[in-house]
Every structure is written in structure tokens, then in C-alpha cells.
């Protein structure tokens, strides 16, 4: 007999997953740099930016979607710390932890969100392998994936067997590009209500979707991370944010159609949901930026002038 949940219980589950998203992001940011942990305030700001970003707010009534997305920080933390560990037992332990986080999130039952989280992990593993020449990041990614599949097998195997009998089994390129962002919709990154709030007040000429708003201050702090102390890891989050923003635009840039021709069509629509990964990158950059603002010893008038100008704008 399946359990019966009351509406109030579902509301508490939604609240819990918002808390999970924030607390896991806080933990991820605090453990991001083992030798020089981010300040608690910086980690808290990044956690708030992520847990209240547009995908979570827009889909507050879509429990399984936010339930998967909430596990992204822990899955990433597992892979990230696995690549930093010096000994193979530690690397494998972190990879297994990341796989368990991804597997538990997958059990919430939203295939597209699982696909997005896995995509981010794959991009990061490739980045580490290529730019740090740490090729062991790829087998660690494979171990993470195997653990995730094992944890979620009770859900994944029936889903895979029944996929061909559902509407998603007939998805083609045209369907996969439904509900993409447009260039005009990018206004929502800094002004989410510019095109109206709610379905009845929306006046844009495209399908209404989440726009990736994570707060203006988040953008400004992310800029500070790039300007004050640019690091290779910082540049990864900048590049990844740009990549996922382009993918969120779907057919409105050449990138999504190009990848769709190279790779098998994934039975998902709403490319706009790639903004979840954009917002994750922005939250990390904002935390790094705030940490740099507090700790940095100002040596040039140009840097100080930039920060004063940003503060005045805010």
C-alpha cells in the first residue's frame, strides 16, 4: 500500500528541500577550498543565492524537480573533493559520496534535473582532466556514476523499460526545443518581472519559462570574484555559466542545434532549465567574490574604485 500524504505534508517536503538546497550549498562552499575555507558569511550568501534562485522559486509546486536540484551541491562537492584528494582511497571515498548524493536525488523522479546535474559533473571532470592534467578525474566520474545508478536502480530500471511507451519515447528535435529562453527573455536575469508576473500578466511573445534570476547583488559579487583575484577555478565557473546560458537559449544560438546533431536526442524539453546550472555557478562566484572583498588587501586605486562604484550602484 502506497503511503498517503496530506497537502500539508507536501508543503513541508517543499520547505525541507529548499532547506536542503541551501544547507548543502553552504557545506559545498565551506569545503570548496580545503586549505583556505571560505568565510562563513560568504558561504551563507552563496547558499541563499542558490536556494532562492529562479528554478526553485518558479517550481515551488513542482516537488520532484526541486527535490533533485537540491542535491546538486553535494554531488558536485563529492566529485570536486575527489579530484583534490592525494590518495586513491580518499579519492574513491569522495566519489562514492558524490554518487550517493546524485543517486538519492535521482530517486525523487525528475529525469531532466538528474540529466542536468550529471551534465555539470561531466563538464567539470573534463575541465579538471584537460586544464589540470588530472586524467584520473574521468574514472572518478565513472565511479560516481556507477554508484549513483546503483543507488537509484530501483527507480531507473523501470523508468528505462517504460520510456518507449510514453510520449517521451517519441521526442524529436522540435519537441526538445520547446520552452527555450529567447534573447529578449535574458532581461529576466536582472529584472524577473519585466515581462509580467504570472501567466495572466505575461506579455512576452514566447513560451513563459524560468529566466534564471539569482539577484542583482549575486551578479555584482560574481563580478568581484573575476576582477579581484582571478583564478583558474574561478574562470571555470565563468565559462560554465556562459555555456549553460547558451544552452538555455535552445535553438536561438547555434550551440544547442550543433550538440543535438552530434548527440542522441534526449527525451526532455524546456532547455531554459539549464539556468539551474547558471545559477549554481553564479552562487559559487558570488561566495568567492564576497570572500575576496573581505580578505583582499587593496593595492590599486582601480580595483578599489571598481568596488566603490559597484557598492554605489547597489
PDB file of N, CA and C in Angstrom, residues 46-97:
ATOM      1  N   UNK A  46      26.229  32.634  -0.680  1.00  0.00           N
ATOM      2  CA  UNK A  46      26.127  31.743  -1.828  1.00  0.00           C
ATOM      3  C   UNK A  46      24.989  30.751  -1.682  1.00  0.00           C
ATOM      4  N   UNK A  47      24.798  30.252  -0.463  1.00  0.00           N
ATOM      5  CA  UNK A  47      23.717  29.296  -0.215  1.00  0.00           C
ATOM      6  C   UNK A  47      22.351  29.946  -0.430  1.00  0.00           C
ATOM      7  N   UNK A  48      22.188  31.166   0.060  1.00  0.00           N
ATOM      8  CA  UNK A  48      20.921  31.879  -0.119  1.00  0.00           C
ATOM      9  C   UNK A  48      20.661  32.169  -1.597  1.00  0.00           C
ATOM     10  N   UNK A  49      21.715  32.543  -2.324  1.00  0.00           N
ATOM     11  CA  UNK A  49      21.559  32.826  -3.750  1.00  0.00           C
ATOM     12  C   UNK A  49      21.098  31.593  -4.505  1.00  0.00           C
ATOM     13  N   UNK A  50      21.616  30.431  -4.138  1.00  0.00           N
ATOM     14  CA  UNK A  50      21.243  29.204  -4.844  1.00  0.00           C
ATOM     15  C   UNK A  50      19.841  28.733  -4.461  1.00  0.00           C
ATOM     16  N   UNK A  51      19.537  28.677  -3.182  1.00  0.00           N
ATOM     17  CA  UNK A  51      18.274  28.093  -2.741  1.00  0.00           C
ATOM     18  C   UNK A  51      17.072  28.947  -3.124  1.00  0.00           C
ATOM     19  N   UNK A  52      17.289  30.244  -3.338  1.00  0.00           N
ATOM     20  CA  UNK A  52      16.194  31.118  -3.744  1.00  0.00           C
ATOM     21  C   UNK A  52      16.339  31.583  -5.188  1.00  0.00           C
ATOM     22  N   UNK A  53      17.116  30.848  -5.980  1.00  0.00           N
ATOM     23  CA  UNK A  53      17.255  31.191  -7.395  1.00  0.00           C
ATOM     24  C   UNK A  53      15.975  30.817  -8.142  1.00  0.00           C
ATOM     25  N   UNK A  54      15.919  31.208  -9.406  1.00  0.00           N
ATOM     26  CA  UNK A  54      14.655  31.217 -10.140  1.00  0.00           C
ATOM     27  C   UNK A  54      14.019  29.843 -10.318  1.00  0.00           C
ATOM     28  N   UNK A  55      14.829  28.813 -10.543  1.00  0.00           N
ATOM     29  CA  UNK A  55      14.254  27.481 -10.754  1.00  0.00           C
ATOM     30  C   UNK A  55      13.504  27.017  -9.514  1.00  0.00           C
ATOM     31  N   UNK A  56      14.066  27.257  -8.342  1.00  0.00           N
ATOM     32  CA  UNK A  56      13.407  26.839  -7.100  1.00  0.00           C
ATOM     33  C   UNK A  56      12.131  27.643  -6.858  1.00  0.00           C
ATOM     34  N   UNK A  57      12.184  28.947  -7.073  1.00  0.00           N
ATOM     35  CA  UNK A  57      11.008  29.779  -6.831  1.00  0.00           C
ATOM     36  C   UNK A  57       9.914  29.482  -7.848  1.00  0.00           C
ATOM     37  N   UNK A  58      10.289  29.371  -9.115  1.00  0.00           N
ATOM     38  CA  UNK A  58       9.298  29.106 -10.164  1.00  0.00           C
ATOM     39  C   UNK A  58       8.614  27.765  -9.960  1.00  0.00           C
ATOM     40  N   UNK A  59       9.361  26.766  -9.498  1.00  0.00           N
ATOM     41  CA  UNK A  59       8.828  25.411  -9.382  1.00  0.00           C
ATOM     42  C   UNK A  59       8.554  25.025  -7.933  1.00  0.00           C
ATOM     43  N   UNK A  60       8.133  26.002  -7.147  1.00  0.00           N
ATOM     44  CA  UNK A  60       7.827  25.698  -5.753  1.00  0.00           C
ATOM     45  C   UNK A  60       6.725  24.643  -5.640  1.00  0.00           C
ATOM     46  N   UNK A  61       5.888  24.525  -6.668  1.00  0.00           N
ATOM     47  CA  UNK A  61       4.844  23.500  -6.664  1.00  0.00           C
ATOM     48  C   UNK A  61       5.234  22.240  -7.403  1.00  0.00           C
ATOM     49  N   UNK A  62       6.476  22.171  -7.889  1.00  0.00           N
ATOM     50  CA  UNK A  62       6.960  21.006  -8.641  1.00  0.00           C
ATOM     51  C   UNK A  62       7.972  20.277  -7.770  1.00  0.00           C
ATOM     52  N   UNK A  63       7.477  19.501  -6.820  1.00  0.00           N
ATOM     53  CA  UNK A  63       8.312  18.953  -5.761  1.00  0.00           C
ATOM     54  C   UNK A  63       9.438  18.082  -6.289  1.00  0.00           C
ATOM     55  N   UNK A  64       9.142  17.169  -7.227  1.00  0.00           N
ATOM     56  CA  UNK A  64      10.201  16.253  -7.655  1.00  0.00           C
ATOM     57  C   UNK A  64      11.321  16.988  -8.384  1.00  0.00           C
ATOM     58  N   UNK A  65      10.995  18.101  -9.059  1.00  0.00           N
ATOM     59  CA  UNK A  65      12.032  18.862  -9.753  1.00  0.00           C
ATOM     60  C   UNK A  65      13.008  19.497  -8.760  1.00  0.00           C
ATOM     61  N   UNK A  66      12.477  20.219  -7.775  1.00  0.00           N
ATOM     62  CA  UNK A  66      13.377  20.877  -6.837  1.00  0.00           C
ATOM     63  C   UNK A  66      14.042  19.860  -5.910  1.00  0.00           C
ATOM     64  N   UNK A  67      13.402  18.690  -5.721  1.00  0.00           N
ATOM     65  CA  UNK A  67      13.995  17.666  -4.868  1.00  0.00           C
ATOM     66  C   UNK A  67      15.275  17.121  -5.490  1.00  0.00           C
ATOM     67  N   UNK A  68      15.325  17.003  -6.811  1.00  0.00           N
ATOM     68  CA  UNK A  68      16.552  16.570  -7.487  1.00  0.00           C
ATOM     69  C   UNK A  68      17.569  17.696  -7.498  1.00  0.00           C
ATOM     70  N   UNK A  69      17.126  18.908  -7.856  1.00  0.00           N
ATOM     71  CA  UNK A  69      18.042  20.041  -7.967  1.00  0.00           C
ATOM     72  C   UNK A  69      18.742  20.338  -6.644  1.00  0.00           C
ATOM     73  N   UNK A  70      18.089  20.056  -5.524  1.00  0.00           N
ATOM     74  CA  UNK A  70      18.660  20.364  -4.216  1.00  0.00           C
ATOM     75  C   UNK A  70      19.921  19.565  -3.922  1.00  0.00           C
ATOM     76  N   UNK A  71      20.118  18.442  -4.621  1.00  0.00           N
ATOM     77  CA  UNK A  71      21.283  17.583  -4.371  1.00  0.00           C
ATOM     78  C   UNK A  71      22.487  17.973  -5.215  1.00  0.00           C
ATOM     79  N   UNK A  72      22.342  18.917  -6.134  1.00  0.00           N
ATOM     80  CA  UNK A  72      23.450  19.320  -6.991  1.00  0.00           C
ATOM     81  C   UNK A  72      24.702  19.715  -6.216  1.00  0.00           C
ATOM     82  N   UNK A  73      24.624  20.561  -5.185  1.00  0.00           N
ATOM     83  CA  UNK A  73      25.859  20.960  -4.495  1.00  0.00           C
ATOM     84  C   UNK A  73      26.621  19.792  -3.878  1.00  0.00           C
ATOM     85  N   UNK A  74      25.922  18.830  -3.293  1.00  0.00           N
ATOM     86  CA  UNK A  74      26.607  17.703  -2.663  1.00  0.00           C
ATOM     87  C   UNK A  74      27.214  16.771  -3.699  1.00  0.00           C
ATOM     88  N   UNK A  75      26.522  16.571  -4.813  1.00  0.00           N
ATOM     89  CA  UNK A  75      27.082  15.733  -5.882  1.00  0.00           C
ATOM     90  C   UNK A  75      28.355  16.374  -6.435  1.00  0.00           C
ATOM     91  N   UNK A  76      28.298  17.696  -6.645  1.00  0.00           N
ATOM     92  CA  UNK A  76      29.488  18.397  -7.137  1.00  0.00           C
ATOM     93  C   UNK A  76      30.612  18.353  -6.108  1.00  0.00           C
ATOM     94  N   UNK A  77      30.285  18.565  -4.843  1.00  0.00           N
ATOM     95  CA  UNK A  77      31.304  18.546  -3.786  1.00  0.00           C
ATOM     96  C   UNK A  77      32.036  17.209  -3.767  1.00  0.00           C
ATOM     97  N   UNK A  78      31.282  16.116  -3.921  1.00  0.00           N
ATOM     98  CA  UNK A  78      31.919  14.805  -3.917  1.00  0.00           C
ATOM     99  C   UNK A  78      32.938  14.661  -5.037  1.00  0.00           C
ATOM    100  N   UNK A  79      32.568  15.069  -6.249  1.00  0.00           N
ATOM    101  CA  UNK A  79      33.493  14.977  -7.376  1.00  0.00           C
ATOM    102  C   UNK A  79      34.663  15.946  -7.204  1.00  0.00           C
ATOM    103  N   UNK A  80      34.380  17.153  -6.782  1.00  0.00           N
ATOM    104  CA  UNK A  80      35.424  18.170  -6.620  1.00  0.00           C
ATOM    105  C   UNK A  80      36.471  17.735  -5.611  1.00  0.00           C
ATOM    106  N   UNK A  81      36.035  17.271  -4.448  1.00  0.00           N
ATOM    107  CA  UNK A  81      36.994  16.859  -3.429  1.00  0.00           C
ATOM    108  C   UNK A  81      37.701  15.570  -3.826  1.00  0.00           C
ATOM    109  N   UNK A  82      37.064  14.740  -4.622  1.00  0.00           N
ATOM    110  CA  UNK A  82      37.736  13.538  -5.123  1.00  0.00           C
ATOM    111  C   UNK A  82      38.922  13.910  -6.002  1.00  0.00           C
ATOM    112  N   UNK A  83      38.772  14.980  -6.801  1.00  0.00           N
ATOM    113  CA  UNK A  83      39.875  15.410  -7.667  1.00  0.00           C
ATOM    114  C   UNK A  83      40.995  16.088  -6.880  1.00  0.00           C
ATOM    115  N   UNK A  84      40.683  16.596  -5.682  1.00  0.00           N
ATOM    116  CA  UNK A  84      41.695  17.261  -4.866  1.00  0.00           C
ATOM    117  C   UNK A  84      42.453  16.307  -3.963  1.00  0.00           C
ATOM    118  N   UNK A  85      41.854  15.163  -3.642  1.00  0.00           N
ATOM    119  CA  UNK A  85      42.473  14.226  -2.705  1.00  0.00           C
ATOM    120  C   UNK A  85      43.776  13.665  -3.271  1.00  0.00           C
ATOM    121  N   UNK A  86      44.737  13.423  -2.404  1.00  0.00           N
ATOM    122  CA  UNK A  86      46.049  12.945  -2.831  1.00  0.00           C
ATOM    123  C   UNK A  86      46.116  11.422  -2.928  1.00  0.00           C
ATOM    124  N   UNK A  87      45.393  10.732  -2.081  1.00  0.00           N
ATOM    125  CA  UNK A  87      45.441   9.276  -2.045  1.00  0.00           C
ATOM    126  C   UNK A  87      44.203   8.688  -2.708  1.00  0.00           C
ATOM    127  N   UNK A  88      44.394   7.542  -3.379  1.00  0.00           N
ATOM    128  CA  UNK A  88      43.275   6.926  -4.084  1.00  0.00           C
ATOM    129  C   UNK A  88      42.127   6.502  -3.171  1.00  0.00           C
ATOM    130  N   UNK A  89      42.390   5.985  -1.973  1.00  0.00           N
ATOM    131  CA  UNK A  89      41.248   5.663  -1.098  1.00  0.00           C
ATOM    132  C   UNK A  89      40.380   6.890  -0.792  1.00  0.00           C
ATOM    133  N   UNK A  90      41.031   8.037  -0.566  1.00  0.00           N
ATOM    134  CA  UNK A  90      40.270   9.265  -0.303  1.00  0.00           C
ATOM    135  C   UNK A  90      39.520   9.719  -1.549  1.00  0.00           C
ATOM    136  N   UNK A  91      40.164   9.617  -2.702  1.00  0.00           N
ATOM    137  CA  UNK A  91      39.502   9.988  -3.952  1.00  0.00           C
ATOM    138  C   UNK A  91      38.243   9.147  -4.168  1.00  0.00           C
ATOM    139  N   UNK A  92      38.378   7.850  -3.963  1.00  0.00           N
ATOM    140  CA  UNK A  92      37.244   6.949  -4.186  1.00  0.00           C
ATOM    141  C   UNK A  92      36.140   7.204  -3.169  1.00  0.00           C
ATOM    142  N   UNK A  93      36.536   7.508  -1.935  1.00  0.00           N
ATOM    143  CA  UNK A  93      35.530   7.760  -0.893  1.00  0.00           C
ATOM    144  C   UNK A  93      34.704   8.992  -1.239  1.00  0.00           C
ATOM    145  N   UNK A  94      35.376  10.056  -1.688  1.00  0.00           N
ATOM    146  CA  UNK A  94      34.641  11.267  -2.070  1.00  0.00           C
ATOM    147  C   UNK A  94      33.759  11.019  -3.293  1.00  0.00           C
ATOM    148  N   UNK A  95      34.281  10.261  -4.257  1.00  0.00           N
ATOM    149  CA  UNK A  95      33.486   9.961  -5.452  1.00  0.00           C
ATOM    150  C   UNK A  95      32.247   9.149  -5.103  1.00  0.00           C
ATOM    151  N   UNK A  96      32.404   8.202  -4.198  1.00  0.00           N
ATOM    152  CA  UNK A  96      31.257   7.404  -3.759  1.00  0.00           C
ATOM    153  C   UNK A  96      30.233   8.298  -3.058  1.00  0.00           C
ATOM    154  N   UNK A  97      30.712   9.235  -2.229  1.00  0.00           N
ATOM    155  CA  UNK A  97      29.794  10.160  -1.552  1.00  0.00           C
ATOM    156  C   UNK A  97      29.029  11.002  -2.573  1.00  0.00           C
TER     157      UNK A  97
END
